[in-house]
mmCIF file of C-alpha atoms in Angstrom:
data_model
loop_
_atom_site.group_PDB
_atom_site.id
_atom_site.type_symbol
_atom_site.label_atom_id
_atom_site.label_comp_id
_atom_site.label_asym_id
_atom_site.label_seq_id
_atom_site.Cartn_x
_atom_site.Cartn_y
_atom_site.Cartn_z
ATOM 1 C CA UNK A 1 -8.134 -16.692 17.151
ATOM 2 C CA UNK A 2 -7.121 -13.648 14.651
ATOM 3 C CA UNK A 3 -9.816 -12.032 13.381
ATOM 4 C CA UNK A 4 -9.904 -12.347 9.719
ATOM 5 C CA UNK A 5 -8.888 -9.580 6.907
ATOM 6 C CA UNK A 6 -12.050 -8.083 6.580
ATOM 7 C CA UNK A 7 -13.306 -4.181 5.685
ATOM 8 C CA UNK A 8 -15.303 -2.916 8.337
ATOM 9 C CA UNK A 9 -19.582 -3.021 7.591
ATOM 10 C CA UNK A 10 -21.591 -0.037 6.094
ATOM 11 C CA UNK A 11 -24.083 1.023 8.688
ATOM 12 C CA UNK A 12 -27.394 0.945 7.803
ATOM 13 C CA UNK A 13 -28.166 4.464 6.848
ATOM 14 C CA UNK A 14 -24.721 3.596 4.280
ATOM 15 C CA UNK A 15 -21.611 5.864 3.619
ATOM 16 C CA UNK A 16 -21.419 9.384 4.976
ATOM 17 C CA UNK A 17 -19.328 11.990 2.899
ATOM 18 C CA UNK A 18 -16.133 12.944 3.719
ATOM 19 C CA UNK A 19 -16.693 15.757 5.700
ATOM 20 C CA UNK A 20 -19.680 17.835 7.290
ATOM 21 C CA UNK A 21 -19.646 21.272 5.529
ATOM 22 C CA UNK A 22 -19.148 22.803 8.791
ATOM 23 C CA UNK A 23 -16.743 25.352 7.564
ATOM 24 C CA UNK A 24 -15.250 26.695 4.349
ATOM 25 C CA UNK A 25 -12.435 23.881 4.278
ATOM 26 C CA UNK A 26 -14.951 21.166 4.624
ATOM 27 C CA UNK A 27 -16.147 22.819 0.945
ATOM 28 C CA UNK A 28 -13.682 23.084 -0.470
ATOM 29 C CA UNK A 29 -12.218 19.523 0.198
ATOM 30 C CA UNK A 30 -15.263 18.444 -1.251
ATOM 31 C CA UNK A 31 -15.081 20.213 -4.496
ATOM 32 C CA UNK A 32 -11.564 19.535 -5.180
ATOM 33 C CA UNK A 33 -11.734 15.765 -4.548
ATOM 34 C CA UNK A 34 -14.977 16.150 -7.407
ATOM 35 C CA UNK A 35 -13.201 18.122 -10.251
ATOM 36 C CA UNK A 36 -9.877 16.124 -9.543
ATOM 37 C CA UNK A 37 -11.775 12.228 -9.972
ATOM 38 C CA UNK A 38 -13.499 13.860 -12.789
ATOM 39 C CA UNK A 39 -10.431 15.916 -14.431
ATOM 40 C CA UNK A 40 -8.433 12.355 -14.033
ATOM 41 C CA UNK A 41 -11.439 10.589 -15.997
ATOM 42 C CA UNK A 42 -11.462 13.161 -18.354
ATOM 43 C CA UNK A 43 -7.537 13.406 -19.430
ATOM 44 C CA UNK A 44 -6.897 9.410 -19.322
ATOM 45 C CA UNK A 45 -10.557 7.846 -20.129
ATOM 46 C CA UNK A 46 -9.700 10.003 -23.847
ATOM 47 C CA UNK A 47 -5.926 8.383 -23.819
ATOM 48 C CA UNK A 48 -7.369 5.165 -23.821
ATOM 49 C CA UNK A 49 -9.723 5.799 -25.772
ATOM 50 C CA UNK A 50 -7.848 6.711 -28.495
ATOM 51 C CA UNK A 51 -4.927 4.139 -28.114
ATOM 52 C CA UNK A 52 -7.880 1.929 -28.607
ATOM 53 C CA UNK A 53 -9.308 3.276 -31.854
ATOM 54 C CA UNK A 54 -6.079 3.907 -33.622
ATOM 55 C CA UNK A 55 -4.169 0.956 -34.857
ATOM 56 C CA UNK A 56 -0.945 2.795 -35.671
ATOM 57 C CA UNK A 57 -0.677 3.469 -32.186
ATOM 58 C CA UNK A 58 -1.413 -0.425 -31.009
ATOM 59 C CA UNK A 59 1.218 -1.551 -32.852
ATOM 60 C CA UNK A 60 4.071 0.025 -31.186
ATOM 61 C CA UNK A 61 5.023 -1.312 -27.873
ATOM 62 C CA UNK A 62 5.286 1.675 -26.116
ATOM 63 C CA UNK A 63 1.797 2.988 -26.505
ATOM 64 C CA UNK A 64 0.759 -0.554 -25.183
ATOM 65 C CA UNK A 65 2.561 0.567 -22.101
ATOM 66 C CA UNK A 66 0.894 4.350 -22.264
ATOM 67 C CA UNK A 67 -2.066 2.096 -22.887
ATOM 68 C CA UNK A 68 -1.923 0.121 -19.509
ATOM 69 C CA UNK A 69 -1.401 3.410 -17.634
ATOM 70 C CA UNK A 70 -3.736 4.866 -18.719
ATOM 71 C CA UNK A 71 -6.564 2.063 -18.227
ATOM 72 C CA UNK A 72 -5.221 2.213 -14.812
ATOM 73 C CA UNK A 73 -5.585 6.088 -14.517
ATOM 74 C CA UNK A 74 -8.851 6.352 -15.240
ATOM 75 C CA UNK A 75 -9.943 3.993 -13.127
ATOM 76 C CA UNK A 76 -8.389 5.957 -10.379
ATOM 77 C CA UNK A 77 -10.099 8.769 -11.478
ATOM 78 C CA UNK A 78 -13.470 6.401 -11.172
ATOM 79 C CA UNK A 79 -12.173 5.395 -7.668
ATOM 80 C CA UNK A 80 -11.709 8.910 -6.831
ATOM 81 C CA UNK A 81 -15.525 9.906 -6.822
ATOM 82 C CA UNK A 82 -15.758 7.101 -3.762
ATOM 83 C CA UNK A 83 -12.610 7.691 -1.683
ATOM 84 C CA UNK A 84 -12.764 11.124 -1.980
ATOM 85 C CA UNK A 85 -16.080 12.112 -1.429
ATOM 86 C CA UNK A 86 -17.252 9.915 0.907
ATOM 87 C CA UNK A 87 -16.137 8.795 4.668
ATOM 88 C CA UNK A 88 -13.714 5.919 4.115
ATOM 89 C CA UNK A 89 -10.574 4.639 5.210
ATOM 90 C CA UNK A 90 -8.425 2.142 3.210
ATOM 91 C CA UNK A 91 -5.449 0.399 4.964
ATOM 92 C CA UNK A 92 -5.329 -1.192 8.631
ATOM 93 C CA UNK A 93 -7.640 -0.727 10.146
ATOM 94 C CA UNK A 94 -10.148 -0.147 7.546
ATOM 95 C CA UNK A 95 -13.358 1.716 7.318
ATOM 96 C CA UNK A 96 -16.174 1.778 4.907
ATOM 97 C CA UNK A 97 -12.856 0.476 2.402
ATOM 98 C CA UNK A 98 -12.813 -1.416 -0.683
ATOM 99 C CA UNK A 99 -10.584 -4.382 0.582
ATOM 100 C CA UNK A 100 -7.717 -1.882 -0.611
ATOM 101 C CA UNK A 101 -8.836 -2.740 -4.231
ATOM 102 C CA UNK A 102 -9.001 0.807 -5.543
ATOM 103 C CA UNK A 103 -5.722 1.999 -3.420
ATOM 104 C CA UNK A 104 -4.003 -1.324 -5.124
ATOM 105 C CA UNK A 105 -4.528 0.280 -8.892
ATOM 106 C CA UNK A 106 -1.800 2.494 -7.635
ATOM 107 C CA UNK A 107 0.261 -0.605 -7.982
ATOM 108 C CA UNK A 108 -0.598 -1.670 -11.358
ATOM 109 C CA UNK A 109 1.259 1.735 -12.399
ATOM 110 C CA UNK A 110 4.252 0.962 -10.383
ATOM 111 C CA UNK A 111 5.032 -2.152 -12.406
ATOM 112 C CA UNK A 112 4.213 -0.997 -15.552
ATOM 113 C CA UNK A 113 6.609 2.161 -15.215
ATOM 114 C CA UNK A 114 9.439 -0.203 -14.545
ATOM 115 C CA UNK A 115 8.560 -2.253 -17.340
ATOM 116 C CA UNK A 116 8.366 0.299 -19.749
ATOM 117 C CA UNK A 117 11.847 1.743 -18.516
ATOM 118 C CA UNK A 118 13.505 -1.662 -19.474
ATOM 119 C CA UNK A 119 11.583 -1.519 -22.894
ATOM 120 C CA UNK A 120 12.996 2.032 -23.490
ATOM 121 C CA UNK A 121 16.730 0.714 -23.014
ATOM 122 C CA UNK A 122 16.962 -2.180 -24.876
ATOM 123 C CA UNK A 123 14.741 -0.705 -27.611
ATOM 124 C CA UNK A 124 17.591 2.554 -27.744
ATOM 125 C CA UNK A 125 21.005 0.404 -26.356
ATOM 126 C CA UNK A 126 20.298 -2.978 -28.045
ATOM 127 C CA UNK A 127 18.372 -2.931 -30.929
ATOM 128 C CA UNK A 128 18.902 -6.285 -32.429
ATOM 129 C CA UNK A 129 18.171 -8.126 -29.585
ATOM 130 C CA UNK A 130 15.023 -5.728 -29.159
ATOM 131 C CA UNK A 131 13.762 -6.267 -32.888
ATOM 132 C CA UNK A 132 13.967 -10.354 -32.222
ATOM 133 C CA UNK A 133 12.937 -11.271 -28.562
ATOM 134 C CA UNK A 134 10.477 -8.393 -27.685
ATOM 135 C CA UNK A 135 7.564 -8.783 -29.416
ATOM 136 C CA UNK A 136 4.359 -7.100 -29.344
ATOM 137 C CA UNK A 137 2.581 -10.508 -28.011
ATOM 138 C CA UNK A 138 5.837 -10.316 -25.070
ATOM 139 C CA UNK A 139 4.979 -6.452 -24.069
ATOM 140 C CA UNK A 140 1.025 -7.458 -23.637
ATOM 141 C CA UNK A 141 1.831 -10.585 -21.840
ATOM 142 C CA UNK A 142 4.025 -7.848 -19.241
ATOM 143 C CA UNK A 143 0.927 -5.638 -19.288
ATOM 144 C CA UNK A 144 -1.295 -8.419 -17.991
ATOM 145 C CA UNK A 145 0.993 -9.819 -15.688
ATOM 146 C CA UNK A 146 0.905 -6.122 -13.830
ATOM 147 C CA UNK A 147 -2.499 -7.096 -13.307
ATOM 148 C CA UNK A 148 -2.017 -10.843 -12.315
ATOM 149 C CA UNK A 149 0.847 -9.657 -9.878
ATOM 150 C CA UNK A 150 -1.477 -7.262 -8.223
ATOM 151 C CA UNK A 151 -4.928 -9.586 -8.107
ATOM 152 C CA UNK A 152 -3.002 -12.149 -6.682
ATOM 153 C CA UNK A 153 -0.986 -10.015 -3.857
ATOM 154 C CA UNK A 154 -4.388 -8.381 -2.728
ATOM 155 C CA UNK A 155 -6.343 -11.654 -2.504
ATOM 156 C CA UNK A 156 -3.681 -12.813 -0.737
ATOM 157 C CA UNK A 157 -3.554 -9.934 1.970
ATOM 158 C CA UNK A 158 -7.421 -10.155 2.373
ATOM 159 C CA UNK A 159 -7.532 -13.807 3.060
ATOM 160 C CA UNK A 160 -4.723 -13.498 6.003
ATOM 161 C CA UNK A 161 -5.502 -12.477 9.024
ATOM 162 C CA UNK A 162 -5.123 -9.141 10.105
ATOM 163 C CA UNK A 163 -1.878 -9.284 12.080
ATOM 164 C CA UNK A 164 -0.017 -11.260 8.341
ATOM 165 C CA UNK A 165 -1.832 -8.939 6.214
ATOM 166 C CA UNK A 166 -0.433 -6.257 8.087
ATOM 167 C CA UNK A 167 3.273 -8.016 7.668
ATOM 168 C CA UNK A 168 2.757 -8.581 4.295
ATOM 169 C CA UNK A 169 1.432 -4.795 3.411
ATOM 170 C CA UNK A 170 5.175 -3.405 5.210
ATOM 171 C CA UNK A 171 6.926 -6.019 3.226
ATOM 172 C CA UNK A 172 5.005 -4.697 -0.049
ATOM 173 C CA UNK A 173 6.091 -1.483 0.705
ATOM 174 C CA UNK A 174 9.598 -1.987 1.477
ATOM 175 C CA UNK A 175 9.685 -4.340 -1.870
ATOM 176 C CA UNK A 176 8.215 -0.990 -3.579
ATOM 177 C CA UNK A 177 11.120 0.846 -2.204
ATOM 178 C CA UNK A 178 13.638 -1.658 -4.443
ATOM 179 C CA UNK A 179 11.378 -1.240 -7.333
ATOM 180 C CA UNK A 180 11.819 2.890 -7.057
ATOM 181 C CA UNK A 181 15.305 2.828 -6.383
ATOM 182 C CA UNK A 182 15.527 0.439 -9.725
ATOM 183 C CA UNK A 183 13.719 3.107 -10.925
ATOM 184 C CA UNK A 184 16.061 6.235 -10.037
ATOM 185 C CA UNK A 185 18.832 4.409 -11.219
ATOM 186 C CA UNK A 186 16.752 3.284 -14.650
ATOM 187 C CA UNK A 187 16.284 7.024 -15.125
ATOM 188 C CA UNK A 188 19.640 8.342 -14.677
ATOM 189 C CA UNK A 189 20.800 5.566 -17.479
ATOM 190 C CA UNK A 190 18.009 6.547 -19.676
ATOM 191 C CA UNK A 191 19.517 10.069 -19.646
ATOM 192 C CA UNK A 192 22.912 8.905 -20.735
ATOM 193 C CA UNK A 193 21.524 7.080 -23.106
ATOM 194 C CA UNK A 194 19.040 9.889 -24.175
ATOM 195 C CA UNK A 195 22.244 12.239 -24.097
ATOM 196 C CA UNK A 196 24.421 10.589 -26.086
ATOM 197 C CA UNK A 197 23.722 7.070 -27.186
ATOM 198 C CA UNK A 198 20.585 8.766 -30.307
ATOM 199 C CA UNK A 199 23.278 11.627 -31.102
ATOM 200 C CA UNK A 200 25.416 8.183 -33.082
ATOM 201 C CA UNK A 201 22.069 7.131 -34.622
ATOM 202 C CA UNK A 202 21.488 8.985 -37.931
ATOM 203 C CA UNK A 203 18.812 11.570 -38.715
ATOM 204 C CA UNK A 204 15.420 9.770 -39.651
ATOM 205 C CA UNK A 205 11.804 8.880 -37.894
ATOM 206 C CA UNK A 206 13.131 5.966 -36.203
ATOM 207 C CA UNK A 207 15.551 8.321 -34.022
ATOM 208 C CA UNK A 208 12.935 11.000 -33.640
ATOM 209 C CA UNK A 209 10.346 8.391 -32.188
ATOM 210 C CA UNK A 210 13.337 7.001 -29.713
ATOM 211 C CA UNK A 211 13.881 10.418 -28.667
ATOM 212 C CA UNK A 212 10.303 10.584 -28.048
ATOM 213 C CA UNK A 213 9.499 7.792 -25.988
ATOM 214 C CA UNK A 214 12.495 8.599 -23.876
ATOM 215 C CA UNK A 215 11.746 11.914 -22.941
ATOM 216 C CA UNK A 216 8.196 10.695 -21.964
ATOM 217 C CA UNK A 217 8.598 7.538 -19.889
ATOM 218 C CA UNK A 218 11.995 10.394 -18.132
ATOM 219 C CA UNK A 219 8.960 12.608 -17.201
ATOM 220 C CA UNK A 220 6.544 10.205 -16.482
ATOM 221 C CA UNK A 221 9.132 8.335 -13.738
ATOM 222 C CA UNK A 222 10.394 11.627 -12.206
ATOM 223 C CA UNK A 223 6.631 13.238 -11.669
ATOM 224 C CA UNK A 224 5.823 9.543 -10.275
ATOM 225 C CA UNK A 225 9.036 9.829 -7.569
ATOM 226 C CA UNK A 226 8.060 13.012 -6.653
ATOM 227 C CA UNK A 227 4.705 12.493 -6.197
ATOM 228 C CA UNK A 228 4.530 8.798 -4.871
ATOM 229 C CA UNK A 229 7.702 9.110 -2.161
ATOM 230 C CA UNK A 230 5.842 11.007 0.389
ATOM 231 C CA UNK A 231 3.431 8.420 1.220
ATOM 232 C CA UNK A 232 5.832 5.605 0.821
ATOM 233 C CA UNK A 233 8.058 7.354 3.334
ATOM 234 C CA UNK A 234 5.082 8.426 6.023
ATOM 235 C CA UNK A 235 3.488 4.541 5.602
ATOM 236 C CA UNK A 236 7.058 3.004 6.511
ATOM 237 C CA UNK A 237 6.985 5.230 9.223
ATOM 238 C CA UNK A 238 3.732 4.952 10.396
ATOM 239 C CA UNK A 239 4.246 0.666 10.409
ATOM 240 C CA UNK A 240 8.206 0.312 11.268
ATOM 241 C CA UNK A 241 8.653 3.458 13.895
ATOM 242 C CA UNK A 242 5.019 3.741 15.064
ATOM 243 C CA UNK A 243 5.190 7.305 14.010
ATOM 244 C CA UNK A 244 4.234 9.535 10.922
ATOM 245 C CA UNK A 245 1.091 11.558 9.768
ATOM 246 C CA UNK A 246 -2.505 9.899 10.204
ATOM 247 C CA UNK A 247 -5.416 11.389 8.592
ATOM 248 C CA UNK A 248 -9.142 11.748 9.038
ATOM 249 C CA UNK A 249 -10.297 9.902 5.720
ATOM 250 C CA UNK A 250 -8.935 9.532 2.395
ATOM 251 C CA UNK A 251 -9.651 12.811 1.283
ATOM 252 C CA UNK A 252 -8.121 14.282 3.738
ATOM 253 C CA UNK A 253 -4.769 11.968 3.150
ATOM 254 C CA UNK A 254 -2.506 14.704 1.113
ATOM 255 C CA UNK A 255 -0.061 11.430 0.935
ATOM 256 C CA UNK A 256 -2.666 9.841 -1.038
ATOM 257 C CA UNK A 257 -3.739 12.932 -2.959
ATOM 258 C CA UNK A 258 -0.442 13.432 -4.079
ATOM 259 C CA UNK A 259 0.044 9.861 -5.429
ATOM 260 C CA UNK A 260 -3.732 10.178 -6.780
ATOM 261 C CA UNK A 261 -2.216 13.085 -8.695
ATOM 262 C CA UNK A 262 -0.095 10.990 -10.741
ATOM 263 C CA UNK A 263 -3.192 9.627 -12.505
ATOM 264 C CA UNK A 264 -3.552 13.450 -14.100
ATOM 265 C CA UNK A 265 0.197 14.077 -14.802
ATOM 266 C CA UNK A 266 1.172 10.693 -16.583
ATOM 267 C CA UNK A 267 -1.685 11.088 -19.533
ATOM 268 C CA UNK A 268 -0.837 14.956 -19.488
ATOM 269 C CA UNK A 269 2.550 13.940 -20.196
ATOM 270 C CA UNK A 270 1.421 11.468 -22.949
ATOM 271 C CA UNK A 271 -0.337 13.731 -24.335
ATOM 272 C CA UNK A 272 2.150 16.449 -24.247
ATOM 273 C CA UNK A 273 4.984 14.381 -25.320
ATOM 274 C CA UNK A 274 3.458 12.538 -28.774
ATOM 275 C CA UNK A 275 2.677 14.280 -31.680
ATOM 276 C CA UNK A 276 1.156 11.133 -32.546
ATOM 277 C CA UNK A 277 -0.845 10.664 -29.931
ATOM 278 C CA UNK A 278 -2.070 13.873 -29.614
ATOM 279 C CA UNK A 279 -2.887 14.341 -33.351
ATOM 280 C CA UNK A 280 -5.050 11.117 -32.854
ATOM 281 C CA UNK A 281 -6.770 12.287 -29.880
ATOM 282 C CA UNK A 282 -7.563 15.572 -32.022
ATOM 283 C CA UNK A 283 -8.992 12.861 -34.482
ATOM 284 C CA UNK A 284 -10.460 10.503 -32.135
ATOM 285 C CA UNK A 285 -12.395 12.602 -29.221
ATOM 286 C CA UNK A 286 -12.154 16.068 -29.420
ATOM 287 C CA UNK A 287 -12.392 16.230 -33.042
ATOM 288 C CA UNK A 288 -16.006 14.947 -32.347
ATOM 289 C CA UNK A 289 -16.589 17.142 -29.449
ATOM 290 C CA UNK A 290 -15.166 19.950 -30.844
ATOM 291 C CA UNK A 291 -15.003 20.362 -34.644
ATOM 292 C CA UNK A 292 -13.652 23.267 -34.806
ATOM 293 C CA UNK A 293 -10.577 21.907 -33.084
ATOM 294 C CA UNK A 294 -9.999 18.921 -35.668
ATOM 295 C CA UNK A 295 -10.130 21.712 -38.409
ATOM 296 C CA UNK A 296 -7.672 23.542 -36.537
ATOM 297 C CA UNK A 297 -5.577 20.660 -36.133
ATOM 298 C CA UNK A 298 -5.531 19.770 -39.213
ATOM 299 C CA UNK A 299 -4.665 22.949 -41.205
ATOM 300 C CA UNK A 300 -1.420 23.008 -38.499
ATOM 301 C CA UNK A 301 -0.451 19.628 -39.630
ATOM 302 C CA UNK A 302 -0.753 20.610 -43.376
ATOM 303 C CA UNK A 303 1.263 22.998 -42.926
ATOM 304 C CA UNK A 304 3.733 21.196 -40.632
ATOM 305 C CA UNK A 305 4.101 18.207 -43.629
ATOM 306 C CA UNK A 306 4.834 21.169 -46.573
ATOM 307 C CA UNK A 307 7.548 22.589 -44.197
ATOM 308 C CA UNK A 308 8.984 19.257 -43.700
ATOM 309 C CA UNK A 309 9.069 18.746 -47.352
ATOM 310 C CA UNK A 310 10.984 21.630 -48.247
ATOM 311 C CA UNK A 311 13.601 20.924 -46.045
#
């Protein structure tokens, strides 16, 4: 009989860390993988945070989607003081793991990116039948189903045995592969659209905000390719050839740290993408932290609305 999908026991004297600080690599591993899980807390925790606490932002459908991200993110970033500072070993075979639970978040992201692509396009190429049929209820009903779709597909794997679950993980992955391509090819129509389909829309807020949210969810997409196709491409190989790169723990997995990576870079680009957003982080979090910052702020936006008026 199969042995069942299980993550291999904690010994009794529990986790080791990830490495044994014999030499100056072993160090600096450990350091990184600690300001990285909490840098990632740091940048998303205050996205959601914010999102949250502002209801301007809730309303709009794509901040729900920079909303689910983000939740997501910081997670990671949570996940990140486990995986990366201690011994452990997600995947097949598994050791001291999480049942793949924190590696799955990962996932969550995946969908929601693709969602938010199709969101983009209708709300820029079809208006009308935007306005009608997606409604805010519709784009938080997506944003839970990421979740559902993910729950489900890991309880799933873990209640296989290990030779299925193993099936089942390559079949994932290869499924993932359709979902990116989707993606490259949702990207390059974005661009079009972000090229020349807002230059026929007349000067106003509404075409400023498209622009916007275009130019994000572009960045967001093409820093999660670049970031994310390494490890899809070394786990295919690894499972389908026999081959690829194998790796001591998780934080020694640069695959993985470069996917983990994407949980900094997609709030950055939030962030650095929204006026809105970022005024109402100023507001929100680091106005409290930092006063001094919200006064700042502030004065810059004053000024900002008295130019805008005189032109």
């Amino acid at each position: 009989m199969l042995p069942s999908n299980t993550t291999d026991s904690m010994t009794g004297g529990g986790v080791p860390l990830s490495v044994n600080f014999d030499s100056p690599d072993d160090y600096f591993i450990f350091i990184f993988q600690l300001l990285f899980a909490t840098t990632v807390v740091l940048v998303a925790g205050p996205v959601v945070i914010t999102i949250l606490a502002t209801r301007s932002l809730r309303l709009q459908n794509r901040f729900l989607f920079m909303l689910n991200t983000s939740i997501c993110d910081t997670l990671v970033g949570f996940s990140v003081f486990y995986l990366g500072l201690f011994d452990v070993q997600e995947g097949y075979p598994s050791r001291n793991g999480t049942y793949n639970i924190l590696p799955s978040l990962l996932g969550v992201n995946i969908l929601t990116f693709l969602f938010a692509q199709f969101d983009r396009y209708f709300a820029v190429c079809h208006p009308y039948i935007y306005g009608r049929f997606i409604t805010r209820q519709f784009v938080i009903g997506v944003n839970v189903y990421c979740w559902v779709y993910n729950i489900a597909h890991l309880i799933v794997r873990n209640l296989l045995p290990v030779s299925k679950a193993i099936q089942m993980y390559v079949f994932s992955i290869v499924i993932f592969q359709m979902i990116v391509f989707t993606k490259v090819v949702m990207t390059v129509k974005l661009y079009v659209v972000a090229r020349f389909q807002l230059e026929r829309d007349p000067p106003g807020p509404e075409k400023e905000n498209k622009k916007e949210s275009l130019r994000i969810i572009i960045f967001v997409v093409i820093s999660f390719l670049v970031l994310w196709c390494p490890s899809f491409v070394n786990i295919i190989i690894r499972f389908v050839l026999g081959g690829g790169l194998t790796f001591r723990n998780e934080a020694t997995n640069v695959f993985a740290i470069m996917a983990r990576f994407n949980a900094v870079c997609t709030p950055s680009v939030y962030i650095w993408g929204s006026p809105a957003l970022r005024e109402a982080l100023v507001r929100t979090v680091w106005g409290r932290v930092c006063p001094r910052c919200k006064t700042r702020v502030g004065s810059c936006h004053v000024k900002g609305d008295t130019n805008t008026a005189w032109k």
